[in-house]
Amino acid sequence: MPEIMRGKMRAAMERSDRTLPERLLEIPRECLYWDRDELFSDCRALQTKILREILSQAEGSVYGQTHGISGKMTPEAYQNQVPISTYGDYLPYITAECEQGEANQLYHADTEMVVATTGSTGKMKLFLESAAGNAAKLLVMAIRGMYMSDVLPITRDNEAKNLTISNYEQLGHTPSGKPILRASGQTARNLRKKSSNMNILTVDFWETAGLTAGDRDYLMAVFALSEIRLSKIFCNNLIHFGRLLDLINARGAEMIADLRKGAFSLPLPAATKARLDGMLVADPARADLLQSIWDRQGKLFATPEDIHAVWPQCRMASCWLSGSVGRDAREVLARMPKGIKCFDMGYGASEGKLNVPMKLACSSGAAAVFSVFYEFRPLTKGARPLFMWEVEDGAYYELIITTYSGLYRYNMLDVVRIDGFFGDTPNIVFCGKSTEYVTVDGQRLYSYEISDLIFQLEQARRWRFDVMQVTVENGQLMFVLGSGAPVDYQEVFAVLDDALRQRWHFGCGGLYVTCAAYKTRAFDARVRDNRGACGIKLPIVLTAPPKAEDIAQFIPADSK
C-alpha cells in the first residue's frame, strides 16, 4: 500500500495551480504521511519555490507595488530589495483593509479572517489571513500530527477524548465584515474540524459569550471531570491545566454535585445557564466514584497518581516546552504520573506556525520549510541575515519570516537556536524575545542567556525553580526565584554569584525568594475574560522587583 501512495505529493509539488500548501492539503492524508520526510530533504529548492509563490501574490498588492516586489525575484534579490519590517510597518495596510474595506493591501487575494494576538507585549495586534496563509498553518498542523501519532498512537484513537484548552471565543468582526479570531482560537477551531468527536469541550461551549474567566475555568473543570475517557491534554501553556487542578481541589465538592444532577450551580444569566446545562449530562455513577476519592482525602488530587484515579486513560499532554513557558510545563508535569508522555505543541505565533516537533519531550523541531520563507539574522550587530541553507548548528539567530498572508521580511523579534538538522532542514527551538534583555556592567544579557545559565545550574544541583525572573536595581542584577520544593537559598545565592562572575565578570546583586502565591497572582493579573492562562507567558525580565507581600525572603549581596 505505501508504494501505491508514494509520488502523489511530488506530483502536487510540481503543479502550479494555487499555492503549495493548498495543493498538499488536497491530496489524501495517507499519501502525505508516507512522503512527508521528503519535504525536509532539499530546503533550498523548496524555500525558493515558496518565496516565489508568496511574491507572485504580492505583485498585485499595494504593499508589493510600493516595494517593487516581483514573483521572479531570487532570494538574494528579494533580500536586497525589500527592507526588514516590524508590525508597525503594516498598520496602515491592515487599517485600510479592516476598517475601510480596501482589498489587496498586503496580497492580491481575499482575506479569510483577521487573527488577533496580545502575544508577549500585552497589546492587541491584528493580522490579515489569506486562504493560502491559513492553508500553510493547517498543513503544518497536519504534518505535526503525523509525527506525533508515530510516537503517540493514542492520538489516532477516536474513543480517547481530548481536553483542548484555548482562547477560542470569537472577538466579533471588523467594520469590513471579516471575523476576528484569537490566534490560539484559530488553531483550536482548525483542530476541531478534524477531531470534533474527540473533544470534551465542544464548539458550542467555546462560543458561549459573556462568561468570566473564573466561570469558564469552573465549567471546563466540570466537563473534564465528567469524562472518564479523558486521554489527551492540549494546552499551549500547561499552567492552565495546573490551575484547573487547583480549582478542582478547592471546589471539587460543588463540581461533583453539579455532575450528579447534570446542572451547573454557578450564578449565570438564565439563557446562558440553560444553554450550558444542556451540554452536561447527569452521571450519578461518575459522581459517586469522584465522591469516594474526595471523602477519602479531602481533595481529588493529592498525589500525581490521583490523575489516573480520576482519568485512568490519561496518557499524554501536548504543550509548549521552550522559553519561559517550558518552566511552567515542567512544574505541572511534576504533578502528573510519570507514565504520561509529553509532546511539544510546536513553535508558532499569529504570524505563522514555524516548526514540526518529531520527538517526545523535545522543544525543537524541523523548520516548517513548506509554510513560510525564513531568514536568520546573527545576533552580531550589522550581520547579514542568512538563508536556511546557510545556518550553523548550535548558533543563535533572530528570526525573520515572509508569509502567504502578507508579511515580508517580518522580524519576529524572536531568538531561535539551531538544534541539528532533519534531512538538510535545520531544527529550530524558540529561546526568547530579542527585545527582552538587561544591561549590567555595560553588557547586554538576553533573557534566554540567563535562563540557560539557571537551567544548567538546576541540572547540576538538582534544583527546580518554578519562578525564574530577573530585574536590575542600581545597576546590579537581581534574581527572583521560587520553588515548590525545599531549597537552600543561601547556597543558591553563592552558586549564582560564582557562576555570574565566571561567565560575565560581575556578581549577583541580591536574591528575592517568592512566596507560594506569587506565580498564581502573576497569572491572575494577566488573565482576561476572553484570554486564559493557556496563552500567557510571564516575562523573565521585570521592570521592578516583586511587591513586599510576594517576597518570602531576601538575600542581599553582602550575605555571601
Coordinates of C-alpha atoms in Angstrom, one line a residue:
M1 CA 0.0 0.0 0.0
P2 CA 2.7 2.6 0.8
E3 CA 4.3 2.1 -2.6
I4 CA 1.0 2.8 -4.3
M5 CA 0.6 6.1 -2.3
R6 CA 4.1 7.4 -2.9
G7 CA 4.6 10.0 -5.6
K8 CA 1.3 12.0 -5.2
M9 CA 3.0 14.6 -3.0
R10 CA 5.7 15.1 -5.5
A11 CA 3.2 15.5 -8.3
A12 CA 1.3 18.0 -6.3
M13 CA 4.5 20.0 -5.7
E14 CA 5.2 20.2 -9.4
R15 CA 1.8 21.7 -10.2
S16 CA 1.4 25.4 -10.5
D17 CA -2.3 25.9 -9.7
R18 CA -2.8 27.7 -6.4
T19 CA -0.2 27.6 -3.7
L20 CA 1.9 24.6 -2.5
P21 CA 0.2 24.4 1.0
E22 CA -3.2 24.4 -0.7
R23 CA -2.2 21.7 -3.2
L24 CA -0.7 19.5 -0.5
L25 CA -3.8 19.7 1.6
E26 CA -5.8 18.4 -1.3
I27 CA -4.0 15.1 -1.6
P28 CA -5.0 12.1 0.6
R29 CA -3.5 12.4 4.0
E30 CA -2.1 8.8 3.7
C31 CA -0.1 10.0 0.7
L32 CA 1.2 13.0 2.6
Y33 CA 2.1 10.7 5.5
W34 CA 4.3 8.3 3.5
D35 CA 6.2 11.1 1.7
R36 CA 6.4 13.8 4.4
D37 CA 10.1 13.3 5.1
E38 CA 10.9 14.4 1.5
L39 CA 9.6 17.9 2.4
F40 CA 12.8 18.3 4.5
S41 CA 15.3 16.9 2.1
D42 CA 16.1 20.0 -0.1
C43 CA 15.4 23.1 1.9
R44 CA 17.0 25.5 -0.6
A45 CA 14.8 24.3 -3.5
L46 CA 11.6 24.3 -1.5
Q47 CA 12.3 27.6 0.1
T48 CA 13.0 29.2 -3.2
K49 CA 9.7 27.8 -4.5
I50 CA 7.7 29.0 -1.5
L51 CA 9.2 32.5 -1.8
R52 CA 8.3 32.8 -5.5
E53 CA 4.7 31.8 -4.8
I54 CA 4.4 34.4 -2.0
L55 CA 6.0 37.1 -4.0
S56 CA 3.7 36.3 -7.0
Q57 CA 0.7 37.0 -4.8
A58 CA 2.4 40.2 -3.5
E59 CA 2.8 41.7 -7.0
G60 CA -0.7 42.9 -7.3
S61 CA -1.0 44.3 -3.7
V62 CA -0.5 47.8 -2.5
Y63 CA 2.5 46.8 -0.4
G64 CA 4.1 44.8 -3.2
Q65 CA 3.8 47.7 -5.7
T66 CA 5.1 50.1 -3.1
H67 CA 8.2 48.0 -2.5
G68 CA 8.8 46.8 -6.1
I69 CA 8.2 43.1 -5.3
S70 CA 8.3 40.7 -8.2
G71 CA 7.5 36.9 -8.3
K72 CA 10.6 36.4 -10.4
M73 CA 12.9 37.6 -7.6
T74 CA 15.7 35.3 -6.4
P75 CA 16.1 35.1 -2.6
E76 CA 19.2 37.3 -2.9
A77 CA 17.4 39.9 -5.0
Y78 CA 14.5 39.9 -2.6
Q79 CA 16.7 40.4 0.4
N80 CA 18.4 43.4 -1.3
Q81 CA 15.2 44.9 -2.5
V82 CA 12.8 44.7 0.5
P83 CA 13.6 46.1 3.9
I84 CA 13.2 44.2 7.2
S85 CA 9.9 45.1 8.7
T86 CA 8.1 45.1 12.1
Y87 CA 4.4 45.2 13.0
G88 CA 4.1 49.0 12.8
D89 CA 5.1 48.9 9.1
Y90 CA 1.8 47.0 8.4
L91 CA -0.6 49.0 10.4
P92 CA -1.7 51.4 7.6
Y93 CA -2.4 48.5 5.3
I94 CA -4.2 46.5 7.9
T95 CA -6.3 49.5 8.9
A96 CA -7.2 50.2 5.3
E97 CA -8.4 46.7 4.7
C98 CA -10.1 46.1 8.1
E99 CA -11.7 49.5 8.6
Q100 CA -12.1 50.9 5.1
G101 CA -12.7 47.6 3.3
E102 CA -9.9 48.4 0.8
A103 CA -8.8 45.0 -0.6
N104 CA -5.4 43.7 -1.8
Q105 CA -3.4 45.7 0.7
L106 CA -0.8 43.0 1.5
Y107 CA -1.5 40.3 -1.1
H108 CA -3.6 40.0 -4.2
A109 CA -6.2 37.6 -2.8
D110 CA -9.2 37.6 -0.5
T111 CA -8.8 37.9 3.3
E112 CA -10.5 35.0 5.0
M113 CA -10.2 36.3 8.6
V114 CA -8.3 38.5 10.9
V115 CA -6.1 37.0 13.6
A116 CA -5.8 38.8 16.9
T117 CA -3.0 38.4 19.5
T118 CA -1.7 40.1 22.6
G119 CA 1.5 38.0 22.5
S120 CA 4.3 38.9 24.8
T121 CA 3.5 42.7 24.6
G122 CA 0.1 42.5 26.2
K123 CA -1.2 44.9 23.5
M124 CA -3.7 43.7 20.9
K125 CA -2.4 43.3 17.4
L126 CA -4.3 42.3 14.3
F127 CA -3.0 40.3 11.3
L128 CA -4.7 39.6 8.0
E129 CA -5.0 36.0 7.0
S130 CA -5.3 34.8 3.3
A131 CA -6.6 31.4 2.3
A132 CA -3.1 30.4 1.4
G133 CA -1.8 31.6 4.7
N134 CA -4.4 29.7 6.6
A135 CA -3.7 26.6 4.5
A136 CA 0.0 26.9 5.4
K137 CA -0.9 26.8 9.1
L138 CA -3.2 23.8 8.5
L139 CA -0.5 22.0 6.6
V140 CA 2.0 22.4 9.5
M141 CA -0.6 21.2 12.0
A142 CA -1.4 18.2 9.8
I143 CA 2.3 17.2 9.5
R144 CA 2.9 17.8 13.2
G145 CA 0.0 15.5 13.9
M146 CA 1.6 12.8 11.7
Y147 CA 4.9 12.8 13.6
M148 CA 3.1 13.0 16.9
S149 CA 1.0 9.9 16.0
D150 CA 4.1 7.9 15.3
V151 CA 5.3 8.2 18.9
L152 CA 1.8 8.6 20.5
P153 CA -0.6 6.3 18.7
I154 CA -3.3 7.2 21.1
T155 CA -3.8 10.4 19.1
R156 CA -5.4 8.3 16.4
D157 CA -7.9 6.7 18.8
N158 CA -11.4 8.3 18.3
E159 CA -12.6 7.0 21.6
A160 CA -9.7 8.7 23.5
K161 CA -11.0 12.1 24.4
N162 CA -9.2 15.4 24.2
L163 CA -9.2 18.2 26.7
T164 CA -8.2 21.1 24.5
I165 CA -7.8 24.4 26.3
S166 CA -7.6 27.6 24.2
N167 CA -8.7 31.2 23.8
Y168 CA -11.5 30.3 21.5
E169 CA -14.3 32.9 21.7
Q170 CA -14.6 35.0 18.6
L171 CA -13.9 38.7 19.0
G172 CA -16.5 39.9 16.6
H173 CA -16.0 41.3 13.1
T174 CA -14.0 44.1 11.5
P175 CA -16.0 47.1 10.1
S176 CA -15.5 45.4 6.7
G177 CA -17.1 42.2 7.9
K178 CA -14.1 39.9 8.5
P179 CA -14.3 37.6 11.5
I180 CA -11.7 38.3 14.2
L181 CA -10.2 35.2 16.0
R182 CA -7.6 34.9 18.6
A183 CA -4.5 33.0 17.5
S184 CA -5.0 30.0 19.7
G185 CA -8.7 30.1 19.0
Q186 CA -7.9 29.8 15.3
T187 CA -5.8 26.8 16.0
A188 CA -8.4 25.2 18.1
R189 CA -11.1 25.8 15.5
N190 CA -9.0 24.2 12.8
L191 CA -8.2 21.2 15.1
R192 CA -11.9 20.7 15.9
K193 CA -12.8 20.4 12.2
K194 CA -10.7 17.2 12.2
S195 CA -11.4 15.8 15.6
S196 CA -14.8 17.1 16.7
N197 CA -16.0 13.8 18.1
M198 CA -12.9 13.5 20.3
N199 CA -13.3 16.8 22.1
I200 CA -14.7 17.1 25.6
L201 CA -15.1 20.9 25.2
T202 CA -17.4 21.5 22.2
V203 CA -17.6 24.4 19.8
D204 CA -20.9 25.4 21.5
F205 CA -19.1 25.7 24.8
W206 CA -16.3 27.9 23.4
E207 CA -18.7 30.1 21.6
T208 CA -20.8 30.8 24.7
A209 CA -20.2 34.5 25.3
G210 CA -20.4 36.6 28.5
L211 CA -18.6 34.2 30.8
T212 CA -15.9 35.5 33.2
A213 CA -12.5 33.8 33.2
G214 CA -13.3 32.2 36.5
D215 CA -16.6 30.9 35.4
R216 CA -15.1 29.4 32.2
D217 CA -12.4 27.6 34.2
Y218 CA -15.0 26.2 36.6
L219 CA -17.1 24.9 33.7
M220 CA -14.1 23.4 31.9
A221 CA -13.2 21.6 35.1
V222 CA -16.7 20.1 35.5
F223 CA -16.7 18.9 31.8
A224 CA -13.2 17.4 32.3
L225 CA -14.4 15.6 35.5
S226 CA -17.5 14.3 33.6
E227 CA -15.4 12.4 31.1
I228 CA -13.6 9.2 32.4
R229 CA -12.1 8.7 28.9
L230 CA -10.0 11.9 29.1
S231 CA -6.8 10.7 27.5
K232 CA -5.1 13.7 25.9
I233 CA -4.4 17.3 27.1
F234 CA -3.7 20.0 24.6
C235 CA -2.8 23.4 26.1
N236 CA -0.2 25.9 24.9
N237 CA 0.9 26.9 28.4
L238 CA 0.2 23.8 30.6
I239 CA 0.0 26.0 33.6
H240 CA -3.7 26.5 32.7
F241 CA -4.3 22.8 33.3
G242 CA -2.4 23.1 36.6
R243 CA -4.8 25.9 37.6
L244 CA -7.8 23.7 36.8
L245 CA -6.3 21.0 39.1
D246 CA -6.1 23.6 41.8
L247 CA -9.6 24.8 41.2
I248 CA -10.9 21.2 41.3
N249 CA -9.1 20.7 44.7
A250 CA -10.7 23.9 46.0
R251 CA -14.3 23.4 44.7
G252 CA -14.5 19.8 43.9
A253 CA -17.5 19.2 46.1
E254 CA -19.6 21.7 44.2
M255 CA -18.4 20.2 40.9
I256 CA -19.3 16.7 41.9
A257 CA -22.8 17.9 42.9
D258 CA -23.2 19.6 39.5
L259 CA -22.2 16.4 37.7
R260 CA -24.6 14.3 39.8
K261 CA -27.6 16.4 38.9
G262 CA -26.5 17.5 35.4
A263 CA -26.8 21.2 36.0
F264 CA -24.3 23.9 37.0
S265 CA -24.5 25.7 40.3
L266 CA -22.9 28.9 39.1
P267 CA -25.0 32.1 39.2
L268 CA -25.3 32.7 35.5
P269 CA -27.8 34.6 33.3
A270 CA -30.8 32.3 32.7
A271 CA -30.2 32.0 29.0
T272 CA -26.5 31.2 29.4
K273 CA -27.3 28.7 32.2
A274 CA -29.9 26.9 30.1
R275 CA -27.5 26.6 27.2
L276 CA -24.7 25.2 29.3
D277 CA -26.8 22.9 31.4
G278 CA -28.0 21.3 28.2
M279 CA -24.4 20.3 27.5
L280 CA -23.9 18.5 30.8
V281 CA -25.3 15.0 31.2
A282 CA -26.2 13.9 34.8
D283 CA -24.0 11.0 35.8
P284 CA -24.6 9.7 39.3
A285 CA -22.2 6.8 38.9
R286 CA -19.3 9.0 37.9
A287 CA -20.2 11.4 40.7
D288 CA -20.1 8.5 43.2
L289 CA -16.6 7.5 42.1
L290 CA -15.3 11.0 42.4
Q291 CA -17.0 11.5 45.7
S292 CA -15.4 8.3 47.1
I293 CA -11.9 9.8 46.3
W294 CA -13.0 13.2 47.8
D295 CA -14.2 11.6 51.0
R296 CA -11.0 9.6 51.4
Q297 CA -8.6 12.5 51.1
G298 CA -10.5 15.8 51.1
K299 CA -9.5 16.6 47.6
L300 CA -9.2 14.8 44.2
F301 CA -5.6 15.4 43.5
A302 CA -3.3 14.8 46.5
T303 CA -0.6 12.9 44.6
P304 CA 0.4 12.6 40.9
E305 CA -1.1 9.1 40.8
D306 CA -4.6 10.7 41.5
I307 CA -4.6 11.9 37.9
H308 CA -5.0 8.2 36.9
A309 CA -7.6 7.6 39.7
V310 CA -9.8 10.3 38.1
W311 CA -8.8 9.7 34.5
P312 CA -7.5 6.2 34.1
Q313 CA -6.8 6.6 30.4
C314 CA -4.9 9.9 30.6
R315 CA -1.7 9.2 28.6
M316 CA -0.3 12.4 27.1
A317 CA 0.0 16.2 27.3
S318 CA 0.9 18.5 24.4
C319 CA 2.1 22.0 25.3
W320 CA 4.9 24.5 24.8
L321 CA 8.2 23.2 26.2
S322 CA 10.5 26.1 25.2
G323 CA 11.2 29.6 26.5
S324 CA 9.8 30.7 29.9
V325 CA 6.7 28.6 29.3
G326 CA 8.8 25.4 29.4
R327 CA 9.4 26.1 33.1
D328 CA 5.6 26.3 33.6
A329 CA 5.2 23.0 31.8
R330 CA 7.8 21.3 33.9
E331 CA 6.1 22.4 37.1
V332 CA 2.7 21.0 36.0
L333 CA 4.2 17.7 34.6
A334 CA 5.7 17.1 38.0
R335 CA 2.2 16.9 39.4
M336 CA 1.3 14.2 36.9
P337 CA 2.1 10.4 36.8
K338 CA 5.4 9.5 35.1
G339 CA 3.6 7.4 32.6
I340 CA 2.1 10.5 30.9
K341 CA 4.1 11.4 27.8
C342 CA 4.7 14.9 26.7
F343 CA 5.0 16.2 23.1
D344 CA 5.8 19.8 22.2
M345 CA 2.9 21.8 20.8
G346 CA 5.3 23.4 18.3
Y347 CA 6.8 26.8 17.9
G348 CA 4.4 29.3 16.3
A349 CA 2.6 32.6 16.7
S350 CA -0.2 34.5 15.0
E351 CA 2.2 35.2 12.2
G352 CA 2.9 31.5 11.3
K353 CA 3.5 28.0 12.6
L354 CA 7.2 27.6 12.4
N355 CA 8.5 24.1 13.2
V356 CA 7.5 20.5 13.3
P357 CA 8.4 18.6 16.6
M358 CA 9.2 14.9 16.0
K359 CA 10.3 13.5 19.3
L360 CA 8.8 13.1 22.8
A361 CA 9.7 15.8 25.4
C362 CA 11.8 17.8 22.8
S363 CA 11.4 21.5 22.4
S364 CA 13.0 21.7 19.0
G365 CA 11.5 20.7 15.6
A366 CA 12.3 20.9 11.9
A367 CA 11.6 24.3 10.4
A368 CA 8.3 24.3 8.5
V369 CA 10.2 24.7 5.2
F370 CA 6.9 24.4 3.2
S371 CA 5.0 27.0 5.1
V372 CA 6.9 30.3 5.3
F373 CA 10.2 31.7 4.0
Y374 CA 12.9 32.0 6.6
E375 CA 15.8 34.3 7.2
F376 CA 18.1 34.0 10.3
R377 CA 19.9 37.2 11.4
P378 CA 23.0 36.6 13.5
L379 CA 23.0 38.5 16.8
T380 CA 26.2 40.2 15.9
K381 CA 25.3 43.8 15.1
G382 CA 25.2 44.6 11.3
A383 CA 25.4 41.0 10.2
R384 CA 23.6 39.9 7.0
P385 CA 20.6 37.7 7.6
L386 CA 21.3 34.1 6.4
F387 CA 19.1 31.8 4.4
M388 CA 18.0 28.5 5.8
W389 CA 20.7 26.7 3.9
E390 CA 23.4 28.9 5.4
V391 CA 22.8 28.5 9.2
E392 CA 25.2 26.7 11.6
D393 CA 24.3 24.1 14.2
G394 CA 24.2 25.5 17.7
A395 CA 24.1 29.1 16.6
Y396 CA 21.5 31.7 17.8
Y397 CA 19.7 33.9 15.4
E398 CA 16.9 36.5 15.3
L399 CA 14.1 35.0 13.1
I400 CA 12.7 36.9 10.1
I401 CA 9.9 35.4 8.0
T402 CA 7.9 36.0 4.8
T403 CA 4.4 34.6 4.7
Y404 CA 1.5 33.9 2.4
S405 CA -0.6 36.3 4.5
G406 CA 1.4 39.4 3.5
L407 CA 4.3 39.7 6.0
Y408 CA 7.6 40.5 4.1
R409 CA 10.9 40.1 5.8
Y410 CA 9.0 40.4 9.1
N411 CA 11.2 40.4 12.2
M412 CA 9.5 38.1 14.7
L413 CA 11.8 39.6 17.4
D414 CA 12.4 36.0 18.5
V415 CA 15.7 34.4 19.2
V416 CA 16.0 30.8 17.9
R417 CA 18.7 28.2 18.2
I418 CA 19.7 25.7 15.5
D419 CA 19.5 22.2 17.1
G420 CA 20.8 19.9 14.4
F421 CA 19.1 19.1 11.1
F422 CA 16.4 16.8 9.8
G423 CA 17.4 16.0 6.2
D424 CA 19.1 19.2 5.3
T425 CA 16.5 21.3 7.1
P426 CA 17.5 22.9 10.4
N427 CA 15.7 22.1 13.6
I428 CA 14.8 25.3 15.4
V429 CA 13.9 25.9 19.0
F430 CA 12.4 29.2 20.4
C431 CA 14.6 30.6 23.1
G432 CA 13.2 34.1 23.9
K433 CA 12.5 37.5 22.6
S434 CA 15.3 39.6 21.3
T435 CA 13.6 42.6 23.0
E436 CA 13.9 41.0 26.4
Y437 CA 17.3 41.7 27.9
V438 CA 19.1 43.5 30.7
T439 CA 22.2 45.7 30.6
V440 CA 24.6 45.1 33.5
D441 CA 28.2 46.4 33.7
G442 CA 28.0 47.6 30.1
Q443 CA 27.0 44.1 28.9
R444 CA 23.7 43.2 27.2
L445 CA 22.4 39.9 28.5
Y446 CA 19.4 38.3 26.7
S447 CA 16.8 36.6 28.9
Y448 CA 17.4 33.3 27.2
E449 CA 21.1 33.5 28.2
I450 CA 20.2 34.0 31.9
S451 CA 17.6 31.3 31.6
D452 CA 20.1 28.9 30.1
L453 CA 22.5 29.6 33.0
I454 CA 19.9 28.8 35.6
F455 CA 18.9 25.6 33.7
Q456 CA 22.5 24.4 33.8
L457 CA 22.7 25.1 37.5
E458 CA 19.4 23.3 38.1
Q459 CA 20.7 20.2 36.3
A460 CA 24.0 20.2 38.1
R461 CA 22.5 20.8 41.6
R462 CA 19.1 19.0 41.1
W463 CA 17.2 22.2 41.8
R464 CA 13.8 23.1 40.3
F465 CA 12.7 26.7 40.2
D466 CA 9.1 27.3 39.2
V467 CA 9.7 31.0 39.2
M468 CA 12.8 32.4 37.4
Q469 CA 13.0 36.1 36.8
V470 CA 15.5 39.0 37.0
T471 CA 15.5 42.7 37.5
V472 CA 18.1 45.4 37.7
E473 CA 18.5 47.6 40.7
N474 CA 21.2 50.3 40.9
G475 CA 23.0 48.7 38.0
Q476 CA 23.1 45.3 39.7
L477 CA 21.4 42.0 38.5
M478 CA 18.9 40.8 41.0
F479 CA 17.3 37.3 40.8
V480 CA 13.7 36.4 41.6
L481 CA 13.3 32.7 42.3
G482 CA 10.7 30.4 43.7
S483 CA 10.3 26.7 44.1
G484 CA 7.7 24.3 45.3
A485 CA 10.5 22.1 46.7
P486 CA 12.8 22.8 49.7
V487 CA 15.8 24.8 48.6
D488 CA 18.7 26.3 50.5
Y489 CA 18.7 29.8 49.0
Q490 CA 21.9 30.9 50.7
E491 CA 23.6 28.1 48.8
V492 CA 21.7 29.2 45.6
F493 CA 22.9 32.7 46.0
A494 CA 26.6 31.6 46.5
V495 CA 26.5 29.4 43.4
L496 CA 24.8 32.0 41.3
D497 CA 27.3 34.7 42.3
D498 CA 30.2 32.4 41.4
A499 CA 28.6 31.5 38.0
L500 CA 27.9 35.1 37.1
R501 CA 31.5 36.1 37.9
Q502 CA 32.9 33.3 35.8
R503 CA 30.7 34.0 32.8
W504 CA 30.1 37.7 32.8
H505 CA 32.6 39.0 35.4
F506 CA 30.1 40.6 37.8
G507 CA 28.4 39.3 40.9
C508 CA 24.7 38.8 41.9
G509 CA 23.2 42.0 43.4
G510 CA 20.7 40.1 45.5
L511 CA 18.1 37.3 45.5
Y512 CA 14.3 37.7 46.1
V513 CA 12.7 34.4 47.1
T514 CA 9.0 34.5 46.2
C515 CA 6.1 33.3 48.3
A516 CA 3.9 30.3 47.3
A517 CA 1.1 32.6 45.9
Y518 CA 3.4 34.8 43.7
K519 CA 3.1 32.9 40.5
T520 CA -0.7 32.4 40.8
R521 CA -1.1 36.2 41.4
A522 CA 1.1 36.9 38.4
F523 CA -1.1 34.9 36.1
D524 CA -4.3 36.2 37.7
A525 CA -3.2 39.8 36.9
R526 CA -2.9 38.9 33.2
V527 CA -5.9 36.7 32.7
R528 CA -8.9 38.3 31.0
D529 CA -12.4 37.0 30.4
N530 CA -11.5 36.1 26.8
R531 CA -7.9 35.3 27.4
G532 CA -6.9 32.4 29.7
A533 CA -3.6 31.4 31.2
C534 CA -3.1 29.0 28.3
G535 CA -1.9 31.9 26.1
I536 CA 0.1 33.8 28.7
K537 CA 3.9 33.9 29.0
L538 CA 5.3 35.5 32.2
P539 CA 8.2 37.8 31.5
I540 CA 11.7 36.8 32.6
V541 CA 12.9 40.4 32.8
L542 CA 10.9 42.6 35.3
T543 CA 11.0 46.4 35.4
A544 CA 10.8 46.3 39.2
P545 CA 11.1 43.8 42.0
P546 CA 8.1 41.9 43.3
K547 CA 5.8 43.6 45.8
A548 CA 6.6 43.1 49.5
E549 CA 3.7 40.7 50.0
D550 CA 5.1 38.5 47.3
I551 CA 8.6 38.2 48.9
A552 CA 9.2 35.3 51.4
Q553 CA 12.9 36.1 51.8
F554 CA 15.6 38.5 50.6
I555 CA 19.3 37.6 50.4
P556 CA 21.5 40.7 49.8
A557 CA 24.8 40.7 48.1
D558 CA 26.8 41.0 51.3
S559 CA 25.4 37.7 52.6
K560 CA 27.8 35.5 50.7

